[in-house]
Amino acid sequence: MLCHRADGAGGHGVGAPLTSVKDLASAIETVTAGRNSMPSFSATLTRDQIRDVSGYVVAVLARPAR
């Protein structure tokens, strides 16, 4: 999460915020294929790892503030 910060907030010259990602399929597509300046991770991560990272983004980083 270095590019997006540990809390997923992004900004300040790092990656886009992840806090509003709600759709698992879209997160998987972005991690797999990349988007804008984010590279593809399809050659680096397994399909299961991509699913797990994407699930974390949707379930933990994009959850409503408490």
XYZ file of N, CA, C and O in Angstrom:
264
model
N 0.812 -1.193 0.000
C 0.000 0.000 0.000
C 0.855 1.258 0.000
O 0.364 2.335 0.219
N 2.112 1.117 -0.236
C 3.001 2.265 -0.212
C 2.499 3.390 -1.109
O 2.469 4.543 -0.711
N 2.092 3.086 -2.301
C 1.650 4.134 -3.236
C 0.362 4.806 -2.795
O 0.120 5.965 -3.121
N -0.478 4.101 -2.075
C -1.784 4.628 -1.679
C -1.838 4.969 -0.198
O -2.892 5.337 0.299
N -0.733 4.847 0.505
C -0.605 5.021 1.952
C -1.292 3.855 2.677
O -2.147 3.174 2.125
N -0.915 3.634 3.889
C -1.440 2.500 4.658
C -2.938 2.589 4.895
O -3.618 1.573 4.979
N -3.465 3.820 4.962
C -4.901 3.981 5.203
C -5.714 4.069 3.915
O -6.930 4.210 3.955
N -5.038 3.993 2.759
C -5.722 4.029 1.476
C -6.140 5.415 1.026
O -6.801 5.568 0.003
N -5.738 6.452 1.766
C -6.184 7.812 1.459
C -5.513 8.415 0.230
O -6.030 9.341 -0.366
N -4.349 7.900 -0.160
C -3.653 8.433 -1.324
C -3.292 9.890 -1.133
O -3.149 10.373 -0.024
N -3.138 10.608 -2.253
C -2.846 12.042 -2.210
C -1.389 12.363 -1.968
O -0.551 11.480 -1.792
N -1.068 13.632 -1.994
C 0.279 14.149 -1.759
C 1.329 13.473 -2.630
O 2.369 13.038 -2.155
N 1.043 13.368 -3.918
C 2.014 12.814 -4.844
C 2.074 11.296 -4.884
O 2.952 10.726 -5.506
N 1.171 10.640 -4.187
C 1.132 9.170 -4.224
C -0.094 8.722 -5.003
O -0.746 9.514 -5.656
N -0.424 7.476 -4.920
C -1.532 6.912 -5.686
C -2.886 7.493 -5.334
O -3.059 8.196 -4.348
N -3.844 7.170 -6.169
C -5.220 7.631 -5.979
C -5.817 7.058 -4.694
O -5.416 5.983 -4.245
N -6.770 7.754 -4.099
C -7.426 7.226 -2.901
C -8.150 5.909 -3.202
O -8.738 5.750 -4.266
N -8.111 5.004 -2.256
C -8.800 3.722 -2.382
C -10.041 3.672 -1.495
O -10.752 2.677 -1.485
N -10.285 4.740 -0.778
C -11.336 4.744 0.226
C -12.749 4.714 -0.343
O -13.692 4.449 0.393
N -12.919 4.962 -1.635
C -14.260 4.929 -2.208
C -14.485 3.732 -3.132
O -15.535 3.625 -3.760
N -13.529 2.823 -3.200
C -13.677 1.633 -4.043
C -14.687 0.701 -3.378
O -14.508 0.291 -2.250
N -15.773 0.409 -4.075
C -16.835 -0.418 -3.485
C -17.055 -1.732 -4.224
O -17.665 -2.643 -3.714
N -16.565 -1.821 -5.441
C -16.868 -2.944 -6.320
C -15.660 -3.875 -6.431
O -14.614 -3.479 -6.945
N -15.801 -5.094 -5.935
C -14.706 -6.056 -5.959
C -14.234 -6.333 -7.382
O -13.031 -6.372 -7.645
N -15.155 -6.484 -8.308
C -14.771 -6.780 -9.696
C -13.928 -5.656 -10.295
O -12.937 -5.916 -10.987
N -14.280 -4.420 -10.017
C -13.500 -3.282 -10.524
C -12.121 -3.239 -9.888
O -11.121 -2.935 -10.547
N -12.051 -3.523 -8.592
C -10.755 -3.543 -7.909
C -9.871 -4.635 -8.496
O -8.681 -4.402 -8.755
N -10.421 -5.804 -8.738
C -9.656 -6.902 -9.332
C -9.149 -6.507 -10.715
O -7.982 -6.745 -11.054
N -9.999 -5.892 -11.514
C -9.605 -5.455 -12.860
C -8.464 -4.453 -12.802
O -7.499 -4.540 -13.569
N -8.534 -3.494 -11.885
C -7.489 -2.477 -11.774
C -6.172 -3.084 -11.313
O -5.117 -2.767 -11.863
N -6.209 -3.964 -10.326
C -4.977 -4.604 -9.852
C -4.389 -5.496 -10.952
O -3.178 -5.521 -11.156
N -5.239 -6.175 -11.685
C -4.786 -7.080 -12.739
C -4.207 -6.333 -13.933
O -3.108 -6.639 -14.400
N -4.923 -5.332 -14.427
C -4.537 -4.655 -15.673
C -3.828 -3.320 -15.466
O -3.206 -2.810 -16.388
N -3.937 -2.745 -14.266
C -3.394 -1.417 -14.032
C -4.351 -0.348 -14.522
O -5.328 -0.633 -15.215
N -4.060 0.896 -14.150
C -4.886 2.023 -14.605
C -4.076 3.301 -14.416
O -3.418 3.478 -13.392
N -4.153 4.166 -15.414
C -3.396 5.423 -15.400
C -1.928 5.123 -15.090
O -1.308 4.339 -15.785
N -1.378 5.668 -14.015
C 0.036 5.426 -13.714
C 0.273 4.177 -12.863
O 1.417 3.810 -12.598
N -0.800 3.509 -12.450
C -0.647 2.272 -11.674
C -0.325 1.118 -12.621
O -1.045 0.882 -13.589
N 0.746 0.383 -12.337
C 1.099 -0.742 -13.206
C 0.198 -1.956 -12.977
O -0.469 -2.066 -11.950
N 0.220 -2.850 -13.925
C -0.450 -4.133 -13.795
C 0.329 -5.003 -12.806
O 1.549 -4.971 -12.777
N -0.385 -5.774 -12.019
C 0.266 -6.716 -11.102
C 0.023 -8.163 -11.526
O 0.288 -9.096 -10.766
N -0.456 -8.366 -12.760
C -0.780 -9.719 -13.216
C 0.449 -10.613 -13.340
O 0.338 -11.829 -13.226
N 1.623 -10.040 -13.556
C 2.846 -10.840 -13.655
C 3.539 -10.994 -12.301
O 4.446 -11.803 -12.160
N 3.074 -10.236 -11.312
C 3.712 -10.230 -9.996
C 2.934 -11.031 -8.958
O 3.522 -11.699 -8.122
N 1.614 -10.927 -9.019
C 0.751 -11.588 -8.043
C -0.037 -12.714 -8.700
O -0.390 -12.621 -9.871
N -0.338 -13.743 -7.929
C -1.199 -14.813 -8.426
C -2.647 -14.316 -8.460
O -2.978 -13.283 -7.863
N -3.513 -15.058 -9.111
C -4.933 -14.690 -9.148
C -5.516 -14.628 -7.737
O -6.301 -13.734 -7.417
N -5.127 -15.571 -6.882
C -5.612 -15.567 -5.503
C -5.113 -14.341 -4.744
O -5.854 -13.739 -3.967
N -3.865 -13.961 -4.950
C -3.313 -12.779 -4.285
C -4.013 -11.503 -4.765
O -4.315 -10.617 -3.956
N -4.282 -11.414 -6.055
C -5.009 -10.261 -6.594
C -6.401 -10.181 -5.979
O -6.851 -9.112 -5.571
N -7.075 -11.322 -5.872
C -8.399 -11.360 -5.244
C -8.318 -10.915 -3.780
O -9.146 -10.129 -3.313
N -7.307 -11.397 -3.070
C -7.168 -11.059 -1.655
C -6.865 -9.574 -1.447
O -7.449 -8.924 -0.572
N -5.951 -9.020 -2.229
C -5.624 -7.593 -2.124
C -6.848 -6.750 -2.462
O -7.174 -5.788 -1.761
N -7.534 -7.113 -3.518
C -8.727 -6.378 -3.929
C -9.819 -6.461 -2.868
O -10.503 -5.474 -2.580
N -9.987 -7.632 -2.279
C -10.965 -7.803 -1.209
C -10.640 -6.953 0.002
O -11.528 -6.365 0.626
N -9.362 -6.842 0.320
C -8.930 -5.992 1.439
C -9.270 -4.534 1.157
O -9.775 -3.816 2.024
N -8.997 -4.093 -0.060
C -9.306 -2.705 -0.434
C -10.790 -2.431 -0.247
O -11.176 -1.430 0.365
N -11.638 -3.305 -0.753
C -13.082 -3.093 -0.688
C -13.603 -3.233 0.750
O -14.383 -2.407 1.214
N -13.165 -4.249 1.467
C -13.712 -4.542 2.795
C -13.137 -3.686 3.914
O -13.838 -3.370 4.868
N -11.872 -3.294 3.796
C -11.216 -2.591 4.901
C -10.965 -1.122 4.583
O -11.368 -0.245 5.345
N -10.325 -0.834 3.461
C -9.973 0.552 3.174
C -11.155 1.386 2.723
O -11.197 2.587 2.976
N -12.131 0.776 2.062
C -13.278 1.533 1.551
C -14.463 1.513 2.512
O -15.517 2.035 2.189
N -14.282 0.969 3.695
C -15.395 0.917 4.637
C -15.738 2.338 5.118
O -14.862 3.207 5.168
N -16.963 2.562 5.496
C -17.346 3.885 6.002
C -16.579 4.234 7.275
O -16.264 3.352 8.072
N -16.272 5.489 7.437
C -15.582 5.942 8.661
C -16.490 5.712 9.858
O -17.702 5.846 9.782
N -15.873 5.352 10.981
C -16.658 5.080 12.195
C -16.395 6.118 13.238
O -15.429 6.669 13.420
